[in-house]
Coordinates of C-alpha atoms in Angstrom, one line a residue:
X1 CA 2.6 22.9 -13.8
X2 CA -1.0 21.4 -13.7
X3 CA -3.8 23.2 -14.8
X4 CA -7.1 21.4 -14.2
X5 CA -10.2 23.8 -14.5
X6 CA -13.0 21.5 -14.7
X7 CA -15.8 21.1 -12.9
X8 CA -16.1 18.4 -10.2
X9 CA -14.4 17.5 -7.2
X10 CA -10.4 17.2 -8.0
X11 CA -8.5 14.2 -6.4
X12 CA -4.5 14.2 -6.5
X13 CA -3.0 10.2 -5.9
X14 CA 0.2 10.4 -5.3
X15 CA 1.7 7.1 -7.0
X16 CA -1.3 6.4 -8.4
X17 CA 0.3 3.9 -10.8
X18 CA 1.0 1.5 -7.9
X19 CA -1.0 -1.4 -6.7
X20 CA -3.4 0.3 -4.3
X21 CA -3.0 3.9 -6.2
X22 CA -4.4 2.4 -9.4
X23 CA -6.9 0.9 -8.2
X24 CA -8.0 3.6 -5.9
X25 CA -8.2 6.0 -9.1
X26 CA -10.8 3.6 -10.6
X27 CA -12.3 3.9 -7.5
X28 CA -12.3 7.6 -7.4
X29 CA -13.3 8.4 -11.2
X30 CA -16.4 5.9 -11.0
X31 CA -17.9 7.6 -8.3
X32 CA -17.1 11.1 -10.0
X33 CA -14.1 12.4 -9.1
X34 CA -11.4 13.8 -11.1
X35 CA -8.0 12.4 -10.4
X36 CA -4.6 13.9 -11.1
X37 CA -2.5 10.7 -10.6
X38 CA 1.2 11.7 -10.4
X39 CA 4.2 8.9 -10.0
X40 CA 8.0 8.6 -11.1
X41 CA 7.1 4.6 -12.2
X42 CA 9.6 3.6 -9.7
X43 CA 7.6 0.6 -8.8
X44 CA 4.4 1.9 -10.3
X45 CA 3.5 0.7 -13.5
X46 CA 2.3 2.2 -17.1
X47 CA 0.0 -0.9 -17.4
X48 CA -1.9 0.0 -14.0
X49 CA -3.1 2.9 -15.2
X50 CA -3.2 2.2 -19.6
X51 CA -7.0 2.0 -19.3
X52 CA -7.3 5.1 -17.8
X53 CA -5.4 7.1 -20.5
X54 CA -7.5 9.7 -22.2
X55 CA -10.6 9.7 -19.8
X56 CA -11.7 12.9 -19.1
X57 CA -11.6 12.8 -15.5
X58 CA -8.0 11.7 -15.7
X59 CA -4.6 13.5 -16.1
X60 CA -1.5 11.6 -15.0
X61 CA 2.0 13.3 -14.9
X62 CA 5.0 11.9 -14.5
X63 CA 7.1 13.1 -11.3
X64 CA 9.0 11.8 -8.4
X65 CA 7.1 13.7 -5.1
X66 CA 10.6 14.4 -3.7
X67 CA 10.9 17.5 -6.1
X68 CA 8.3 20.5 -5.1
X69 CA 5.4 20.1 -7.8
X70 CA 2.5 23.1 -8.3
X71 CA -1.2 22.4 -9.3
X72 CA -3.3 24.7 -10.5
X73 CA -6.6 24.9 -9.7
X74 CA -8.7 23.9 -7.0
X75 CA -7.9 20.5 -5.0
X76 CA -10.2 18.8 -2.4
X77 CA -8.4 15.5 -1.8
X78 CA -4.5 14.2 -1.8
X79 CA -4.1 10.7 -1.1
X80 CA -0.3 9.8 -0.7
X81 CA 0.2 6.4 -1.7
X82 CA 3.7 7.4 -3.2
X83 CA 6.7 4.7 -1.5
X84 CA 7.8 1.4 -2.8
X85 CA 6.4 -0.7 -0.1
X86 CA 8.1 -4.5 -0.6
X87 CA 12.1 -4.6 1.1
X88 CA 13.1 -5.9 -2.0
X89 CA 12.1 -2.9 -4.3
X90 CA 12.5 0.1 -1.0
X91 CA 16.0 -1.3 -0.2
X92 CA 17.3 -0.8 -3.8
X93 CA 17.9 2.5 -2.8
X94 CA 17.2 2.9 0.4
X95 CA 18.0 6.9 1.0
X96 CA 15.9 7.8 -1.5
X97 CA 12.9 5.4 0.3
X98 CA 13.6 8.1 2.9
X99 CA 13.6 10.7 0.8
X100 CA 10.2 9.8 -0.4
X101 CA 8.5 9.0 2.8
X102 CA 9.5 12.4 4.4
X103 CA 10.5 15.2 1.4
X104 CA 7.7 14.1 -0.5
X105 CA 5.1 14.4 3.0
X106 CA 6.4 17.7 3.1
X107 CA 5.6 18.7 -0.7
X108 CA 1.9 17.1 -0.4
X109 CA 1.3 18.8 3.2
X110 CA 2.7 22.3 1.5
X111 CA 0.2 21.7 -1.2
X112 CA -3.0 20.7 0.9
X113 CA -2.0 24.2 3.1
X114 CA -2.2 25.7 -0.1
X115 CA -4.9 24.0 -1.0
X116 CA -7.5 24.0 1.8
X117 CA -7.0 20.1 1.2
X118 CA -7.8 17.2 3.3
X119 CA -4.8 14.9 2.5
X120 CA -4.3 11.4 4.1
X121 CA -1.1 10.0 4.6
X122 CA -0.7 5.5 3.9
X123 CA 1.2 4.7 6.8
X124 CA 2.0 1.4 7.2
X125 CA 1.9 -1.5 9.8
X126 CA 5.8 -2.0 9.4
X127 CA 5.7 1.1 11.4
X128 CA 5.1 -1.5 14.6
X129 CA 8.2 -3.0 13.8
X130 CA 9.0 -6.3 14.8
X131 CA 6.3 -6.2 17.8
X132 CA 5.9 -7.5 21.0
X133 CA 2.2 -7.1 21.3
X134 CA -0.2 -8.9 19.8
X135 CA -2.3 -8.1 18.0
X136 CA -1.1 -4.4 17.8
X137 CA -3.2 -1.6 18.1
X138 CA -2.7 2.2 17.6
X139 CA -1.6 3.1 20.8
X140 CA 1.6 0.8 20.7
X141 CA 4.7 2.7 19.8
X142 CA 6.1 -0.7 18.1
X143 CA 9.7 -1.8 18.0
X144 CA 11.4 -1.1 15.5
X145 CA 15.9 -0.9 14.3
X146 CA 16.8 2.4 13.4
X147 CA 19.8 1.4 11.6
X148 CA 18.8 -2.3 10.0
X149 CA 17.5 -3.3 6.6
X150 CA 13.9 -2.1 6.6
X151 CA 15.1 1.1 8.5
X152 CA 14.8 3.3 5.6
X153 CA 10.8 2.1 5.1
X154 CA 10.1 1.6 8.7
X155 CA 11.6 5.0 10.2
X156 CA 10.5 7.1 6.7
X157 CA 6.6 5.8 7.6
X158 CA 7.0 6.8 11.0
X159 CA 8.9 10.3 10.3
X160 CA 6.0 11.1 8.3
X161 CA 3.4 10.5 10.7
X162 CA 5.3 13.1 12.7
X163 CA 4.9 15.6 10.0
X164 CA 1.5 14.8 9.3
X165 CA 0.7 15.9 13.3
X166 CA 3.1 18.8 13.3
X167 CA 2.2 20.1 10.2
X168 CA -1.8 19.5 11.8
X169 CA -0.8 21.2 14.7
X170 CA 0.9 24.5 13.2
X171 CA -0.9 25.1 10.3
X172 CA -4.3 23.2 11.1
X173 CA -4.0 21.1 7.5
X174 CA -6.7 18.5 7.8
X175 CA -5.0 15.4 7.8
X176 CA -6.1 11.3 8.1
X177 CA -3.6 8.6 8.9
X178 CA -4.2 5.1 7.8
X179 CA -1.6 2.0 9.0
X180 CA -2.4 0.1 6.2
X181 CA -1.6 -4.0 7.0
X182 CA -0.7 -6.6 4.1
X183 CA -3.0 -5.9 1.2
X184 CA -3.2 -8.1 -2.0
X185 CA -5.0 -8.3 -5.2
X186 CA -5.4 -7.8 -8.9
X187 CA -2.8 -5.3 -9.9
X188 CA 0.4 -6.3 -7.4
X189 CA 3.5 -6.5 -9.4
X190 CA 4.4 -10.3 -10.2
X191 CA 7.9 -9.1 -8.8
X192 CA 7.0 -7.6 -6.2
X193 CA 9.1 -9.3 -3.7
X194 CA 6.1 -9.8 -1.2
X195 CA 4.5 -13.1 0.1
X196 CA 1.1 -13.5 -1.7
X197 CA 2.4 -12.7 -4.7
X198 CA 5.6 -15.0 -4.6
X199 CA 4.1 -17.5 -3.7
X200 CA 1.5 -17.2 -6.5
X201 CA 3.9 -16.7 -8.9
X202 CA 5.8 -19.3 -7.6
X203 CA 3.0 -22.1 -7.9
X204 CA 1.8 -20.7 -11.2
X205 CA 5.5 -20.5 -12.6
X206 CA 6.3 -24.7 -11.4
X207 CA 8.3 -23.3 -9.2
X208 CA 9.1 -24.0 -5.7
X209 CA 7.3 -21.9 -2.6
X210 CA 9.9 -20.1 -0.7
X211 CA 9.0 -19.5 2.9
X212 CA 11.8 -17.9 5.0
X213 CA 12.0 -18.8 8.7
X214 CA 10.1 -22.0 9.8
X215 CA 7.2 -20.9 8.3
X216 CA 5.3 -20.3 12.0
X217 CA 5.3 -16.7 11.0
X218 CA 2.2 -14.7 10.6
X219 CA 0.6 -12.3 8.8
X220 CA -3.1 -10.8 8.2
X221 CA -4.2 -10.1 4.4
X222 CA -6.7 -7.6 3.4
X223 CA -8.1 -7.9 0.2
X224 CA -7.8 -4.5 -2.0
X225 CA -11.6 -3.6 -2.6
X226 CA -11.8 -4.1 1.7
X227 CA -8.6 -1.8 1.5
X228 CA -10.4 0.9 -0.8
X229 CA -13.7 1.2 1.4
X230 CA -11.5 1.8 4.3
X231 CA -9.0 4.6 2.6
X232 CA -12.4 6.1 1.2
X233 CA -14.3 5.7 4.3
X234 CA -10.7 7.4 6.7
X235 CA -10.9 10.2 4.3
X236 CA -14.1 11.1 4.0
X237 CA -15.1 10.7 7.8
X238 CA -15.1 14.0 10.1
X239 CA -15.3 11.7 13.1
X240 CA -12.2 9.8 12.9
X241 CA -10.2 13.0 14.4
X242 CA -6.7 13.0 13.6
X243 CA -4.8 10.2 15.4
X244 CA -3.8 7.0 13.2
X245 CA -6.3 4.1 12.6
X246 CA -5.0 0.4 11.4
X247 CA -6.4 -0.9 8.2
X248 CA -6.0 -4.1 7.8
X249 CA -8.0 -7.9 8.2
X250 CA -7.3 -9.3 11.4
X251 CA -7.7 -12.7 10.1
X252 CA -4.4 -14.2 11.0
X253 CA -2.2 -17.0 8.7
X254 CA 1.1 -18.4 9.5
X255 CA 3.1 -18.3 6.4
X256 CA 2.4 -22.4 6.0
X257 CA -1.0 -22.2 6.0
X258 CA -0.8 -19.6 3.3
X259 CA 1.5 -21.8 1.3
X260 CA -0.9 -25.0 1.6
X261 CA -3.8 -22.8 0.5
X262 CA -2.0 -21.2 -2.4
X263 CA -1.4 -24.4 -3.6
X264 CA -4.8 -26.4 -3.0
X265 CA -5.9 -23.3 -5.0
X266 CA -3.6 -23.3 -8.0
X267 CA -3.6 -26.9 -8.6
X268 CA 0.2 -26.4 -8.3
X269 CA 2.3 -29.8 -7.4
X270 CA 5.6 -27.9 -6.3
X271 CA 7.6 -28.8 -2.7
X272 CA 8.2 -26.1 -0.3
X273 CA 12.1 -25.0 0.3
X274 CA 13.1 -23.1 3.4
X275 CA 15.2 -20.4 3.6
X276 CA 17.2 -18.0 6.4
X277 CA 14.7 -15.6 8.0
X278 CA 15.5 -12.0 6.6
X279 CA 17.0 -9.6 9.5
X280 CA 14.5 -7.6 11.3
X281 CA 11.6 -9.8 9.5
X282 CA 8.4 -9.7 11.7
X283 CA 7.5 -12.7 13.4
X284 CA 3.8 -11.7 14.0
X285 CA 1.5 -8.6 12.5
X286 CA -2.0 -8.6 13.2
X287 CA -4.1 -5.3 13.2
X288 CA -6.3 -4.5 15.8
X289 CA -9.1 -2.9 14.2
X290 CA -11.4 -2.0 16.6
X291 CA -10.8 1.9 16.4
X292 CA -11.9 1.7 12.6
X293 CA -15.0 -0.5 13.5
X294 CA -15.9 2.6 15.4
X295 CA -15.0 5.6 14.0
X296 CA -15.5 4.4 10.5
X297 CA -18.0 1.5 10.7
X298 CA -15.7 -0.3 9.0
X299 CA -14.5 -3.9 8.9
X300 CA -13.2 -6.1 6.1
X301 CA -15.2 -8.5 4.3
X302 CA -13.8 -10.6 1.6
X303 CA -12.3 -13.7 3.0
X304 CA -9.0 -14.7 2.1
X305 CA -9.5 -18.0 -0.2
X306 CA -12.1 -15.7 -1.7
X307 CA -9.8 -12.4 -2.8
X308 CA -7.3 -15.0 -3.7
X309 CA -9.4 -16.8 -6.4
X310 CA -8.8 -13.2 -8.4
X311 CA -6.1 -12.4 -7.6
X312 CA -4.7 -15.9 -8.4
X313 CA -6.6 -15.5 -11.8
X314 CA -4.7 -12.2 -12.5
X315 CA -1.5 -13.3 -12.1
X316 CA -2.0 -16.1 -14.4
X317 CA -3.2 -13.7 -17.0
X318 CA 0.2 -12.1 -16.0
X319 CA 2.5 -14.9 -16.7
X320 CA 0.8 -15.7 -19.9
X321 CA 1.2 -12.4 -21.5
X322 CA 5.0 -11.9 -20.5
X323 CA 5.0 -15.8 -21.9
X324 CA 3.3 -14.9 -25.3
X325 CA 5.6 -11.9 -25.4
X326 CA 9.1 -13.7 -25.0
X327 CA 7.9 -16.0 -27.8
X328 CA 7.0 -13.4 -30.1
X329 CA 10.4 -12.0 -29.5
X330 CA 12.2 -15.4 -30.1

């Protein structure tokens, strides 16, 4: 049971200890909001959120979404950010990455009924599959297996969009959509399984780059502070309606190029190794943007080398710690 009485606009993040979550909390509680951050740590981490720990604007409480939760109080906004999002970590268990995606849309659209809330659902660009289009906008209805290895993510995003618009549609819950593309930053987990931060790792670690495939794969990277203006801006807009809208930078790298410029950028001398292409990997994903240009005004502005620099910088800092930490325990 929550009990926040305060005054002030009240937020609820669901896994709000996760990459984006976290640093869409800071977001939130700079600009005045008070946040109830909720996540089971799964794949959100303690250290996201450490600094946060005692504000007054800031209760977190530790729960996995797939069990009904109650709030007390008043509650304007629920962002659902609550689903381990790299294969590695959602195919560890892969029915409960269904279980998420859908039981725990359920609980949050219950509680925004409740509520009077506006909640918005972080769909995801996986939900396009292994597309034919390109780039894809919102209107394709992707290509995706029902019954391969990224199933459990791919089909739980797009099962939840359905609930999102039924749940609209029968009891009128005020709902936003986002498809959010490939995001990096400060704050990804150095395990995290996903490109930018593999290969970062990699470089930093003297290890060598691992692309899978022949490298001639592409993908589009947002930088997270582009990624928090666009969440923000979907949620708070009364113009956007209630039909999904891509978030994501449409600037398009093969998974070479990204390689090359993650190592110009780290200094790192390491080769490159190739490796078998994952099953049901994409082979292209490039957002087309142009419904949030105009409904939201929106359009991302950091380029990549120049979101890279910090998050390059961060997982440094990353590697040293967990470095100075093995030693002390030696």
């Amino acid at each position: 049971m929550v009990n926040e009485a305060d005054q002030g606009r009240c937020v609820l993040v669901a896994g709000g200890a996760g990459f984006i979550g976290s640093n869409l909390c800071d977001r939130l509680i700079a600009q005045g909001d008070r946040v109830i951050c909720i996540d089971n740590l799964e794949t959100g981490r303690s250290e996201n959120i450490a600094h946060l720990i005692g504000h007054p604007g800031f209760a977190f409480f530790l729960h996995d979404i797939i069990e009904p939760f109650q709030v007390e109080g008043p509650v304007e906004r629920i962002y659902n950010l609550a689903c381990p999002a790299s294969p590695p970590k959602y195919q560890r268990d892969p029915v409960h990455t269904f279980k998420t995606s859908v039981l725990g849309a359920l609980n949050l659209l219950e509680l925004a009924r409740l509520k009077g809330a506006r909640i918005l659902q972080s769909s995801t660009s996986e939900v396009y599959g292994d597309p034919d289009v390109h780039s894809q906008n919102e209107d394709y209805r992707g290509l995706v297996n029902t019954v391969g290895p990224r199933s459990c993510y791919d089909e739980g995003k797009r099962a939840a969009e359905t609930l999102f618009h039924d749940v609209h549609e029968r009891d009128r819950v005020d709902i936003r959509i986002a498809r959010i593309f490939n995001t990096y930053g400060p704050r990804m987990d150095p395990e995290d399984g996903r490109v930018v931060s593999n290969f970062v790792v990699q470089a930093l670690s003297g290890l060598p780059l691992t692309i899978y495939g022949d490298g001639q794969q592409t993908r589009s990277f947002c930088y997270i502070d582009d990624m928090l203006d666009g969440l923000t801006a979907l949620m708070e807009t009364d113009t956007a309606g209630y039909d999904p809208v891509n978030l994501g930078n449409p600037g398009e790298f093969t998974m070479r190029e990204l390689a090359e410029i993650v190592l110009e950028m780290t200094g790192a001398q390491v080769p490159v190794t190739y490796c078998d292409l994952p099953r049901d990997d994409p082979h292209q994903r490039c957002p087309d943007i142009t419904r949030a240009r105009r409904l939201l005004g929106w359009a991302p502005r950091v380029p990549l080398r120049e979101g890279l620099a910090p998050t390059i910088a961060y997982f440094r800092d990353q590697i040293r710690e967990r470095q100075q930490l093995k030693e002390n325990l030696a």
